[in-house]
XYZ file of C-alpha atoms in Angstrom:
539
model
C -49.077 9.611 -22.902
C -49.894 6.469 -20.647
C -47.982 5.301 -17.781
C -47.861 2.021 -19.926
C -47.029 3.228 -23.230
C -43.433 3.973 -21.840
C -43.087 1.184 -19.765
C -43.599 -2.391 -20.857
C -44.591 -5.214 -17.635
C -41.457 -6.367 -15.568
C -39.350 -3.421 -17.903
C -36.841 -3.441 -14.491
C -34.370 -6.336 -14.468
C -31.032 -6.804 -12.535
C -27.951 -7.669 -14.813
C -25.762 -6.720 -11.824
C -22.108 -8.642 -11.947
C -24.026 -11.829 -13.464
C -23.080 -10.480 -16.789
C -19.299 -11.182 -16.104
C -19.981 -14.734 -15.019
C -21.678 -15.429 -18.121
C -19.300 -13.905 -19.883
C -16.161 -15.518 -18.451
C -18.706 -18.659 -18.840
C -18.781 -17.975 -22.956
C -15.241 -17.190 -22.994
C -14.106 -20.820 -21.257
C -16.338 -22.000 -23.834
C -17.919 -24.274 -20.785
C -21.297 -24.902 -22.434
C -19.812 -25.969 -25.647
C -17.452 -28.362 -24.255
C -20.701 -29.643 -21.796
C -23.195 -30.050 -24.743
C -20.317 -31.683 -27.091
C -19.993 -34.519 -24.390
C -23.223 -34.684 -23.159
C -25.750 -33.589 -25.503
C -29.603 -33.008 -24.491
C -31.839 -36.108 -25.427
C -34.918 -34.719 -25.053
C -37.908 -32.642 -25.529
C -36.153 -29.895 -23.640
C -35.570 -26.187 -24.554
C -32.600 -26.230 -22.762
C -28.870 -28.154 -23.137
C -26.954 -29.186 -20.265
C -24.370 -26.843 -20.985
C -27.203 -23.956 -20.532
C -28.335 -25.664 -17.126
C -24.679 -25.652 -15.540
C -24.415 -21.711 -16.974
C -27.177 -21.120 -14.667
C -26.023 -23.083 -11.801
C -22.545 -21.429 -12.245
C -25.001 -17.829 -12.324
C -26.561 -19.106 -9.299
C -23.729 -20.150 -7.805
C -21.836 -16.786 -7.945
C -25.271 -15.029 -7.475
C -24.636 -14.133 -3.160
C -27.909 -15.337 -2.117
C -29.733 -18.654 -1.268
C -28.007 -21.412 -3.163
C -30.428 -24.639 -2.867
C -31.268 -26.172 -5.825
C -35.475 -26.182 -5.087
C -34.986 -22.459 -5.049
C -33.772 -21.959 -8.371
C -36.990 -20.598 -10.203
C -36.926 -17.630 -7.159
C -33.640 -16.962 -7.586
C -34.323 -15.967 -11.296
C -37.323 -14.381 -10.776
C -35.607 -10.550 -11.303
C -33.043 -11.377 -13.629
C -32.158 -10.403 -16.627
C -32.319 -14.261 -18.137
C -32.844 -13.222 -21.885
C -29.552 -11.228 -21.676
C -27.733 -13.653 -20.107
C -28.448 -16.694 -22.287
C -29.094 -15.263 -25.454
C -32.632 -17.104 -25.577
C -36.020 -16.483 -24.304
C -36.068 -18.247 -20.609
C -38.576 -18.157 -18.046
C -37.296 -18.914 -14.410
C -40.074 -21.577 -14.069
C -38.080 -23.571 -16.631
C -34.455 -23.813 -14.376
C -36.883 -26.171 -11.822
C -35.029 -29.242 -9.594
C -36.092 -31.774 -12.236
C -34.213 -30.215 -14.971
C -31.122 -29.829 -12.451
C -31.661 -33.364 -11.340
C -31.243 -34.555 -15.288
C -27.912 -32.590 -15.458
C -26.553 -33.614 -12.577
C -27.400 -36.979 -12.963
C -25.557 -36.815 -17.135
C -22.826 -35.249 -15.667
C -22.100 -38.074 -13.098
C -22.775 -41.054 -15.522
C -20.206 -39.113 -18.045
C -17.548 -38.808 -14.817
C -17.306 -35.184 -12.704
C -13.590 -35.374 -12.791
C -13.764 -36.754 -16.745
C -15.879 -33.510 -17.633
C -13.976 -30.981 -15.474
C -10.334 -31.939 -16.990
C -11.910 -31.816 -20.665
C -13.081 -28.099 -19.613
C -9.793 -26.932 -17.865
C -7.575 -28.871 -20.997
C -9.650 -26.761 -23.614
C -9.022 -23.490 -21.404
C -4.900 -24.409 -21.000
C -4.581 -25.424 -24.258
C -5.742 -21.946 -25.481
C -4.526 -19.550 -22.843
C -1.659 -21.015 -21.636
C -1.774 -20.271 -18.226
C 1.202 -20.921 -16.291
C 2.012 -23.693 -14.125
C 5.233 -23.962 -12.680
C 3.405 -25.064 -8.913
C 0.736 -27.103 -8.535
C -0.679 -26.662 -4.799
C -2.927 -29.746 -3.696
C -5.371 -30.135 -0.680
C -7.853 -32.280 0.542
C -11.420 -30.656 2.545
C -14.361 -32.407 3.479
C -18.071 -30.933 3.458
C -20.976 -32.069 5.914
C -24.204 -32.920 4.145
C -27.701 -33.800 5.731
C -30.169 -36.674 5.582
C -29.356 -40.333 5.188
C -26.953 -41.896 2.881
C -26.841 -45.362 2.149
C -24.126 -47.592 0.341
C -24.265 -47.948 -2.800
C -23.973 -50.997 -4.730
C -21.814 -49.257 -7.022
C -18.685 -49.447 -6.406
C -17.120 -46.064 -8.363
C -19.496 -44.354 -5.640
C -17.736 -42.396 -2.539
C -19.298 -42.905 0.443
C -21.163 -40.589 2.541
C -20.160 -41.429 6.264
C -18.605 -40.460 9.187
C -14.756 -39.500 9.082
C -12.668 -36.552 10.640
C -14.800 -33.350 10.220
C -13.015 -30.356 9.497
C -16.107 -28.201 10.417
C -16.089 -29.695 13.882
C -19.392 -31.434 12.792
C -19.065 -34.878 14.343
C -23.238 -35.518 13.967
C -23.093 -35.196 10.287
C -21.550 -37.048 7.378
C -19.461 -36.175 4.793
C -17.778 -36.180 1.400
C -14.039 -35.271 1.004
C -13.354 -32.671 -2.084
C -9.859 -33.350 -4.004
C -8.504 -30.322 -5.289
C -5.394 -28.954 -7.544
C -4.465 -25.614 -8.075
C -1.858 -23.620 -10.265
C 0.118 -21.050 -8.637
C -2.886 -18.081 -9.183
C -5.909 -20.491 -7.925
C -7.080 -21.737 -11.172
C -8.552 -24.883 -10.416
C -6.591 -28.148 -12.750
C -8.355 -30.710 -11.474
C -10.979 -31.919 -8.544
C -11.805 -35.637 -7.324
C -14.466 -36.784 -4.941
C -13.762 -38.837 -2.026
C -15.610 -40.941 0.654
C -15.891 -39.285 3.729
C -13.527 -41.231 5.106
C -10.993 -41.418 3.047
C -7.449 -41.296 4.152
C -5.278 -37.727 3.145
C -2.470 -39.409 2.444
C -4.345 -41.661 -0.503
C -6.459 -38.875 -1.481
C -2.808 -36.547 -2.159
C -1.487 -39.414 -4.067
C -4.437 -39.751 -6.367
C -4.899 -36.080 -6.968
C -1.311 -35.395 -7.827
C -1.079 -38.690 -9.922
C -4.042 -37.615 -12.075
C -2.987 -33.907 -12.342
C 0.613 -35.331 -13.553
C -1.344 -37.385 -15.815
C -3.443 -35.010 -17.103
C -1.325 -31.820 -17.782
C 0.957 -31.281 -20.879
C 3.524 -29.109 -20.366
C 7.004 -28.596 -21.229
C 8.155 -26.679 -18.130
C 9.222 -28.484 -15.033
C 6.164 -29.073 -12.420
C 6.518 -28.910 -8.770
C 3.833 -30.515 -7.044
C 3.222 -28.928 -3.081
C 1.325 -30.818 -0.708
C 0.837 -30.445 3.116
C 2.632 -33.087 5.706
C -0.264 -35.522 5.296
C 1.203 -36.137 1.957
C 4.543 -36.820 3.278
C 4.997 -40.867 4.033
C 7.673 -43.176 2.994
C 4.883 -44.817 0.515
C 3.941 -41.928 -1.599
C 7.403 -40.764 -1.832
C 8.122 -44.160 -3.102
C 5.569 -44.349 -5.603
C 6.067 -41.012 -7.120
C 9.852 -42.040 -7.420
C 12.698 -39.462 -8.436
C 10.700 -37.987 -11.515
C 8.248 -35.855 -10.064
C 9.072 -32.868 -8.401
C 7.179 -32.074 -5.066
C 7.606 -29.780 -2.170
C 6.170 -30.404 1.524
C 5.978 -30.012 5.004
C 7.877 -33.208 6.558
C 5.722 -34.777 10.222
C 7.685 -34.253 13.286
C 6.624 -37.890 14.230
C 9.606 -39.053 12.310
C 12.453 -39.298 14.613
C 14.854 -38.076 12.441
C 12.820 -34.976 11.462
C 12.729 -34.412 15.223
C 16.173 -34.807 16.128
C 16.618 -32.115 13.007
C 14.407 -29.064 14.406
C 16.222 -29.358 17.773
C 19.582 -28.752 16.150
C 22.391 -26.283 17.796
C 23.560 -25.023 13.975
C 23.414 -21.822 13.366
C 20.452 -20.267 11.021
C 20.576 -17.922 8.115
C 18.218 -15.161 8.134
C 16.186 -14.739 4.764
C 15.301 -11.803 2.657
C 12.108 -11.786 4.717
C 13.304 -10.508 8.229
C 10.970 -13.060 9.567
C 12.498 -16.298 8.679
C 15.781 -17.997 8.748
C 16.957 -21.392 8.033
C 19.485 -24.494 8.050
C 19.923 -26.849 5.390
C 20.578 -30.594 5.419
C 20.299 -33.762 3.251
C 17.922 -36.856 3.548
C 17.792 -39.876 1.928
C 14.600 -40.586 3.892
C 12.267 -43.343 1.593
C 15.169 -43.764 -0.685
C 15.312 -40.356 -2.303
C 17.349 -37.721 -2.167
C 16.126 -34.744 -1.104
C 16.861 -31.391 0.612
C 15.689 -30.984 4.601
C 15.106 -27.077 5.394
C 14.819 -26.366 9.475
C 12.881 -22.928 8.659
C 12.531 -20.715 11.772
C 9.406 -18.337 11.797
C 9.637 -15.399 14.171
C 5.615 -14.804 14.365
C 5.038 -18.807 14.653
C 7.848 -18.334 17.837
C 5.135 -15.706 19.196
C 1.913 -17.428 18.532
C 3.169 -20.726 20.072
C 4.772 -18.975 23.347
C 1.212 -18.061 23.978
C -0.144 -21.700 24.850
C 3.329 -22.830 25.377
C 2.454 -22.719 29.592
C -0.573 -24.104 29.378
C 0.798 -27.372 27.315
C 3.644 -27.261 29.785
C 0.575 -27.712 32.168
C -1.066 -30.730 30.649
C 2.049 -32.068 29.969
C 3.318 -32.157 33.701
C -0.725 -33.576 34.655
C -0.363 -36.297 32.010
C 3.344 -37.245 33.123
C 2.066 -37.294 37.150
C -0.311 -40.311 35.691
C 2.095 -42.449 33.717
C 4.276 -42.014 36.829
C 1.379 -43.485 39.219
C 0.962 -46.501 36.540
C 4.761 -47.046 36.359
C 4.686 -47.064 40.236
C 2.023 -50.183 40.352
C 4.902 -52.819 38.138
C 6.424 -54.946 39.599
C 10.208 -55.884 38.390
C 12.008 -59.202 38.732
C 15.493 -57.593 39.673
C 16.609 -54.452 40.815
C 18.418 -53.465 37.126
C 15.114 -54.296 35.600
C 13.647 -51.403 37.365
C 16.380 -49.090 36.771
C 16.028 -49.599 33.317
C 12.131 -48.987 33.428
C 12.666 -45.834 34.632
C 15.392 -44.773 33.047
C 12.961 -45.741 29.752
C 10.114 -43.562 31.327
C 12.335 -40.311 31.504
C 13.497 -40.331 28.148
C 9.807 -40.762 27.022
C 8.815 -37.544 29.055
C 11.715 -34.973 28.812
C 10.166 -31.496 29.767
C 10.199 -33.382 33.342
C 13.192 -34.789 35.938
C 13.225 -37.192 39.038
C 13.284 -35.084 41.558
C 13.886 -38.250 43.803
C 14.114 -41.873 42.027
C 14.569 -45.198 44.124
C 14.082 -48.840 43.793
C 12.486 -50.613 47.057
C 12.163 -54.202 47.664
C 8.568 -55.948 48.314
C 7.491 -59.223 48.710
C 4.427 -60.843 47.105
C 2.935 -64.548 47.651
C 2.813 -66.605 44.845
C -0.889 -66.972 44.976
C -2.885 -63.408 45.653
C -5.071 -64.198 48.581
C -6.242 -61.908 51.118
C -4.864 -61.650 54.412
C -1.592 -61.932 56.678
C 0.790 -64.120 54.799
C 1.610 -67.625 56.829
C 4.940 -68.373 58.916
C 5.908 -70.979 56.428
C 4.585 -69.460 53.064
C 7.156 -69.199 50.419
C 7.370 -65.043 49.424
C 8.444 -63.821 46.089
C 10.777 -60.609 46.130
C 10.135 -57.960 43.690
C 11.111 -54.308 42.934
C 9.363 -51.310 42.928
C 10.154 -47.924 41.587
C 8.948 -44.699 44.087
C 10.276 -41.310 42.628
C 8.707 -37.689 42.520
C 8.905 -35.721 39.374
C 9.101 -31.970 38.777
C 9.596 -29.764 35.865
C 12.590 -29.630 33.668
C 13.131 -26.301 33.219
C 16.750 -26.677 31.116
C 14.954 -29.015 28.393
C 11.769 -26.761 28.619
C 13.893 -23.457 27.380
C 15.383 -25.073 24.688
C 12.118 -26.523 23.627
C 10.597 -22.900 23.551
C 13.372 -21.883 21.775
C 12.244 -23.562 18.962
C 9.185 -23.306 18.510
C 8.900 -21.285 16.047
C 10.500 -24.206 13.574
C 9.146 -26.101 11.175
C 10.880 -28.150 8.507
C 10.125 -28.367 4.551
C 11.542 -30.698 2.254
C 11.772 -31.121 -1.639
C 13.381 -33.742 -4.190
C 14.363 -30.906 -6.133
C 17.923 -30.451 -5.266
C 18.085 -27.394 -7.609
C 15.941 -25.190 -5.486
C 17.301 -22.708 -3.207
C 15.742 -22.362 0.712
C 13.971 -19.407 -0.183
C 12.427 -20.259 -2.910
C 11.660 -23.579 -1.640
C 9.857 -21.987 1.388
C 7.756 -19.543 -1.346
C 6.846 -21.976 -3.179
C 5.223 -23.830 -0.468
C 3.523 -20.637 1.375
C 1.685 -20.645 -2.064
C -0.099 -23.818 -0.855
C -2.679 -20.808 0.515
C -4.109 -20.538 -2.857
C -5.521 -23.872 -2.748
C -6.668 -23.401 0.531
C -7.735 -20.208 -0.808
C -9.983 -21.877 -2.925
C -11.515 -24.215 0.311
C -12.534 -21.074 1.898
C -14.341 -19.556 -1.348
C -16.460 -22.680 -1.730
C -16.886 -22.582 2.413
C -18.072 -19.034 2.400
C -21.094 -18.748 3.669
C -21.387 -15.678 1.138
C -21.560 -17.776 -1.399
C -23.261 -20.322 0.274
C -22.368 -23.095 -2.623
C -21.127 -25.337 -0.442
C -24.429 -26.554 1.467
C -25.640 -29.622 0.446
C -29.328 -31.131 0.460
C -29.420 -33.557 -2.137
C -30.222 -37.472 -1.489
C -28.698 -39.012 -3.807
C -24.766 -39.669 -3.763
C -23.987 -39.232 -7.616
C -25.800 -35.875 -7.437
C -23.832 -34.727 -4.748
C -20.857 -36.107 -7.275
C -21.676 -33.491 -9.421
C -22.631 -30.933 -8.012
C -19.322 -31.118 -6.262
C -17.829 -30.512 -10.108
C -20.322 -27.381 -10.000
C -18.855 -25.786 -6.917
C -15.391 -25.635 -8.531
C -16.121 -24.741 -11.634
C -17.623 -21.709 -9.756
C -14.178 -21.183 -8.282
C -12.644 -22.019 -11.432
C -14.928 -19.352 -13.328
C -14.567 -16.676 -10.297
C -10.307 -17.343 -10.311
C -9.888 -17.124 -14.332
C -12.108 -13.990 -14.179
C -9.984 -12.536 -11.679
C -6.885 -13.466 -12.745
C -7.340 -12.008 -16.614
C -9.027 -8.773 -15.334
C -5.210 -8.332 -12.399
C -3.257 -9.018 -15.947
C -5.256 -6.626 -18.182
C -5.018 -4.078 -15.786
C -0.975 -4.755 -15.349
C -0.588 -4.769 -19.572
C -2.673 -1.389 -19.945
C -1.481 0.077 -16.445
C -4.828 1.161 -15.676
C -6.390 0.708 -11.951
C -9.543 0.108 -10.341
C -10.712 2.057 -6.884
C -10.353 -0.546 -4.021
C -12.597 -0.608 -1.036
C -10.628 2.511 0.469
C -10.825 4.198 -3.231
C -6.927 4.041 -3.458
C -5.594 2.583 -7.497
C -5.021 -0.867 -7.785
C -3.944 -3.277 -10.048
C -5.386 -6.341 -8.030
C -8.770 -6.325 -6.932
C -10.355 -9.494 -6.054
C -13.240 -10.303 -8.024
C -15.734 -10.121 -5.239
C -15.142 -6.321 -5.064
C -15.174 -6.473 -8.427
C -18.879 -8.108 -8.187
C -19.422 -5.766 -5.373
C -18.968 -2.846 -7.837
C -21.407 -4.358 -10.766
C -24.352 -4.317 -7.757
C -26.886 -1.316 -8.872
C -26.452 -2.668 -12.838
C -29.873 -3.067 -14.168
C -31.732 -3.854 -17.792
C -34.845 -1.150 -18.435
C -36.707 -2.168 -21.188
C -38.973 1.105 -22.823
C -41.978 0.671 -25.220
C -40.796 4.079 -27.503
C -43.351 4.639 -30.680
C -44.480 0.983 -30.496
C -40.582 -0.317 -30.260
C -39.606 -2.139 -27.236
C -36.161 -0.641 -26.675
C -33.810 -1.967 -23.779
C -30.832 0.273 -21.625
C -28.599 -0.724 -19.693
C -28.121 1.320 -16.255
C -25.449 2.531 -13.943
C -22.441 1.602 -16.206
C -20.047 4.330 -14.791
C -16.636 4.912 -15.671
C -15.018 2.466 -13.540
C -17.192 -0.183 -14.688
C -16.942 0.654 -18.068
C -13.224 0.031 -18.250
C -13.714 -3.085 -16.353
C -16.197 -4.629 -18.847
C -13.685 -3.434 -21.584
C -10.361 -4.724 -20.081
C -12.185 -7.945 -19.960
C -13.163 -8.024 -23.457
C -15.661 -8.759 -26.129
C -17.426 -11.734 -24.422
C -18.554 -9.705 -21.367
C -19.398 -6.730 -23.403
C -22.498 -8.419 -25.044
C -23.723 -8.639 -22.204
C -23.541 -4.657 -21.368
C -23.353 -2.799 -24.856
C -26.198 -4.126 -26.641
């Protein structure tokens, strides 16, 4: 028998973990809810909803992510698997990207994404008891002008959180539930302040969900001012992390009280009451053992600066010139309290005289001399206040409107502000690579912002349903040491899927198709995960 009787051209494909992205895809019902919205209005073979599917494929794919590169990306794939429809990879070019992206920003990116996660809430009821917001900003290349449109962010300059001061930037909103799942994403300029972006985002997600249970919003110190906790009034519930540049916040972590330690050995806490903004709310000193030991590491060398930065206020303070004696008492009495990790060492107030017009030279027998006071002192370290400050370092105070909530679970529920950050870090990766940005045109990048979390928001559903199947059937999957576990991340998971390939066979003039590698552990996988992901390996 020939060579090519058995084997029909390009009979290897991959499927790899693709076929669980697709099939989480199908699941969410994501291209349904795309096409119903914004449905194709040409010529085309393909819908929107079947372009984002393969941006969402190529998104979660681990390789190159640019959008000119699509075509090569598909070029050993499996595409007539994964979309149920014959597909060549020359047809998923930029130009038929361009046309999505561009639909999905004239329909609205945070419009289409809320329609998407409603649908998905609505039928799985997922819950939300937290909602953990956050604020990121991503550094893009080439020139950006202003638009003329005014419901355009701007790409500019602001504070880079990559340390990328040369570039500019757009500022991703984001709002998490308490296991990652994205609720709801907004654009911002690249400039835009934190404290409006929080406000916005956790207005809209309040908006937007529909749920009986109480919600607790959690939000870093950024969202914290007297504004925003004004605004949101005394009917939505929020935790966060209060600024130690309010005085009274301040005063609080340095209090003598005594702490109670917490189930976790590593913490312990003080409560106390503020009426800070006009609403009531709990203030929680929290003191964190392993903070106390990161922050005695650099506490010297701040000591350091501090001392270097006090020696040259002192030198400017030396060159006034007072009117009267108590006048420069007071001055420097004012300048001590401003710098308290250092004490006069000596502190005196000398008399000078000054002419009433500055001119050069030896003043004359009869010129009229003014008499002023100057303040001469030498400064050292105080090492009293400097103990108690390291003491306390270590602290760190949270606060929440919700006067029901205990300290400890106060302080859980905002550690689980990581899962938002979390997500940050997933679209950062330079694994996935989803979060470098070429385009030239400032809708586009709109949208394709909505693209990078709805790869998050695919990757944390996916992850999160295959941790609870395996809880409700008590089965385990080998993790990366090969010990049982009943929470693998998904990118293991992925990991796993790698050496999962499509042979197609030419047997008695049939062209028959097998799927390879499926071994026991990813066998149970596909299963626990159900029907949706199964097509895409069984058949």
């Amino acid at each position: 028998m020939d060579f090519d009787d058995i084997f029909v051209s390009d009979s290897d494909r991959t499927i790899g973990h693709l076929g669980l992205v697709a099939g989480s895809y199908d699941e969410l019902n994501i291209g349904q809810i795309i096409d119903n919205f914004i449905p194709k209005t040409g010529p085309h073979h393909l819908t929107h909803g079947d372009i984002v599917k393969a941006m969402v494929i190529n998104g979660l794919g681990y390789i190159e992510r640019r959008l000119y590169l699509f075509p090569g990306f598909f070029t050993d794939i499996s595409l007539t698997r994964l979309f149920n429809k014959e597909i060549t990879p020359t047809q998923l070019n930029d130009d038929l990207l361009g046309r999505t992206l561009d639909a999905i920003h004239a329909f609205g990116e945070t419009e289409m994404f809320n329609h998407i996660v409603s649908e998905c809430l609505e039928r799985d009821q997922f819950a939300i008891n937290l909602v953990n917001n956050d604020t990121t900003n991503f550094s893009v290349h080439g020139n950006y002008d202003s638009d003329s449109n005014t419901e355009e962010i701007e790409i500019t300059h602001g504070h880079p959180k990559d340390g990328r001061w040369d570039l500019k930037r757009f500022a991703l909103g984001m709002a998490t539930n308490q296991h990652g799942i994205p609720l709801l994403l907004q654009t911002f300029s690249g400039n835009e302040s934190d404290k409006k972006a929080l406000l916005e985002i956790i207005t809209k997600v309040k908006k937007n969900l529909n749920v009986a249970e109480k919600v607790i919003h959690v939000a870093d110190s950024a969202f914290y001012t007297e504004e925003n906790l004004q605004t949101l009034g005394f009917h939505t519930f929020w935790i966060s992390r209060v600024p130690l540049t309010i005085s009274e916040a301040e005063s609080l972590r340095k209090t003598s009280e005594s702490f109670t330690s917490c189930e976790d050995s590593r913490y312990s806490y003080y409560c106390s009451s503020s009426n800070y903004a006009g609403v009531r709310q709990n203030w929680i000193v929290f003191h964190s053992s392993e903070q106390q030991r990161k922050k005695e590491k650099d506490f010297d060398k701040k000591v350091e600066k501090e001392l270097i930065r006090a020696q040259k206020s002192l030198k400017h303070l030396a060159c006034k010139r007072f009117a009267c004696e108590p006048d420069a008492r007071s001055a420097a009495a004012e300048w001590v309290s401003k710098h308290p990790w250092v004490i006069f060492d000596t502190c005196s107030i000398k008399q000078v005289h000054e002419r009433l017009e500055k001119k050069r030279g030896r003043p004359g027998k009869d010129e009229t001399l003014i008499l002023k006071y100057v303040i001469e002192a030498d400064i050292s370290l105080n090492f009293t206040e400097l103990e108690k400050e390291k003491s306390i370092l270590g602290r760190f105070i949270i606060a929440t409107n919700d006067l029901d909530l205990d300290p400890e679970t106060t302080l859980n529920y905002y550690k689980g502000q990581s899962q938002v950050e979390k997500g940050f870090r997933f679209l950062k990766d330079k694994t996935f690579r989803v979060s470098d940005v070429f385009l030239k045109n400032t809708g586009r990048i709109q949208a394709l912002a909505m693209i990078m979390v709805l790869c998050l928001y695919v990757y944390a559903v996916t992850e999160y349903k295959l941790r609870k199947s395996l809880k409700e059937t008590n089965e385990t999957v080998p993790n990366q040491t090969g010990k049982p576990t009943q929470k693998p991340t998904l990118r293991w998971i992925f990991f796993l899927f790698r050496r999962v390939r499509e042979l197609s066979l030419r047997i008695e003039g049939r062209i028959v198709t097998k799927v390879l590698n499926l071994d026991k552990t990813i066998r149970k996988i596909i299963r626990l995960l159900g029907t949706h992901h199964e097509k895409y390996y069984f058949t």
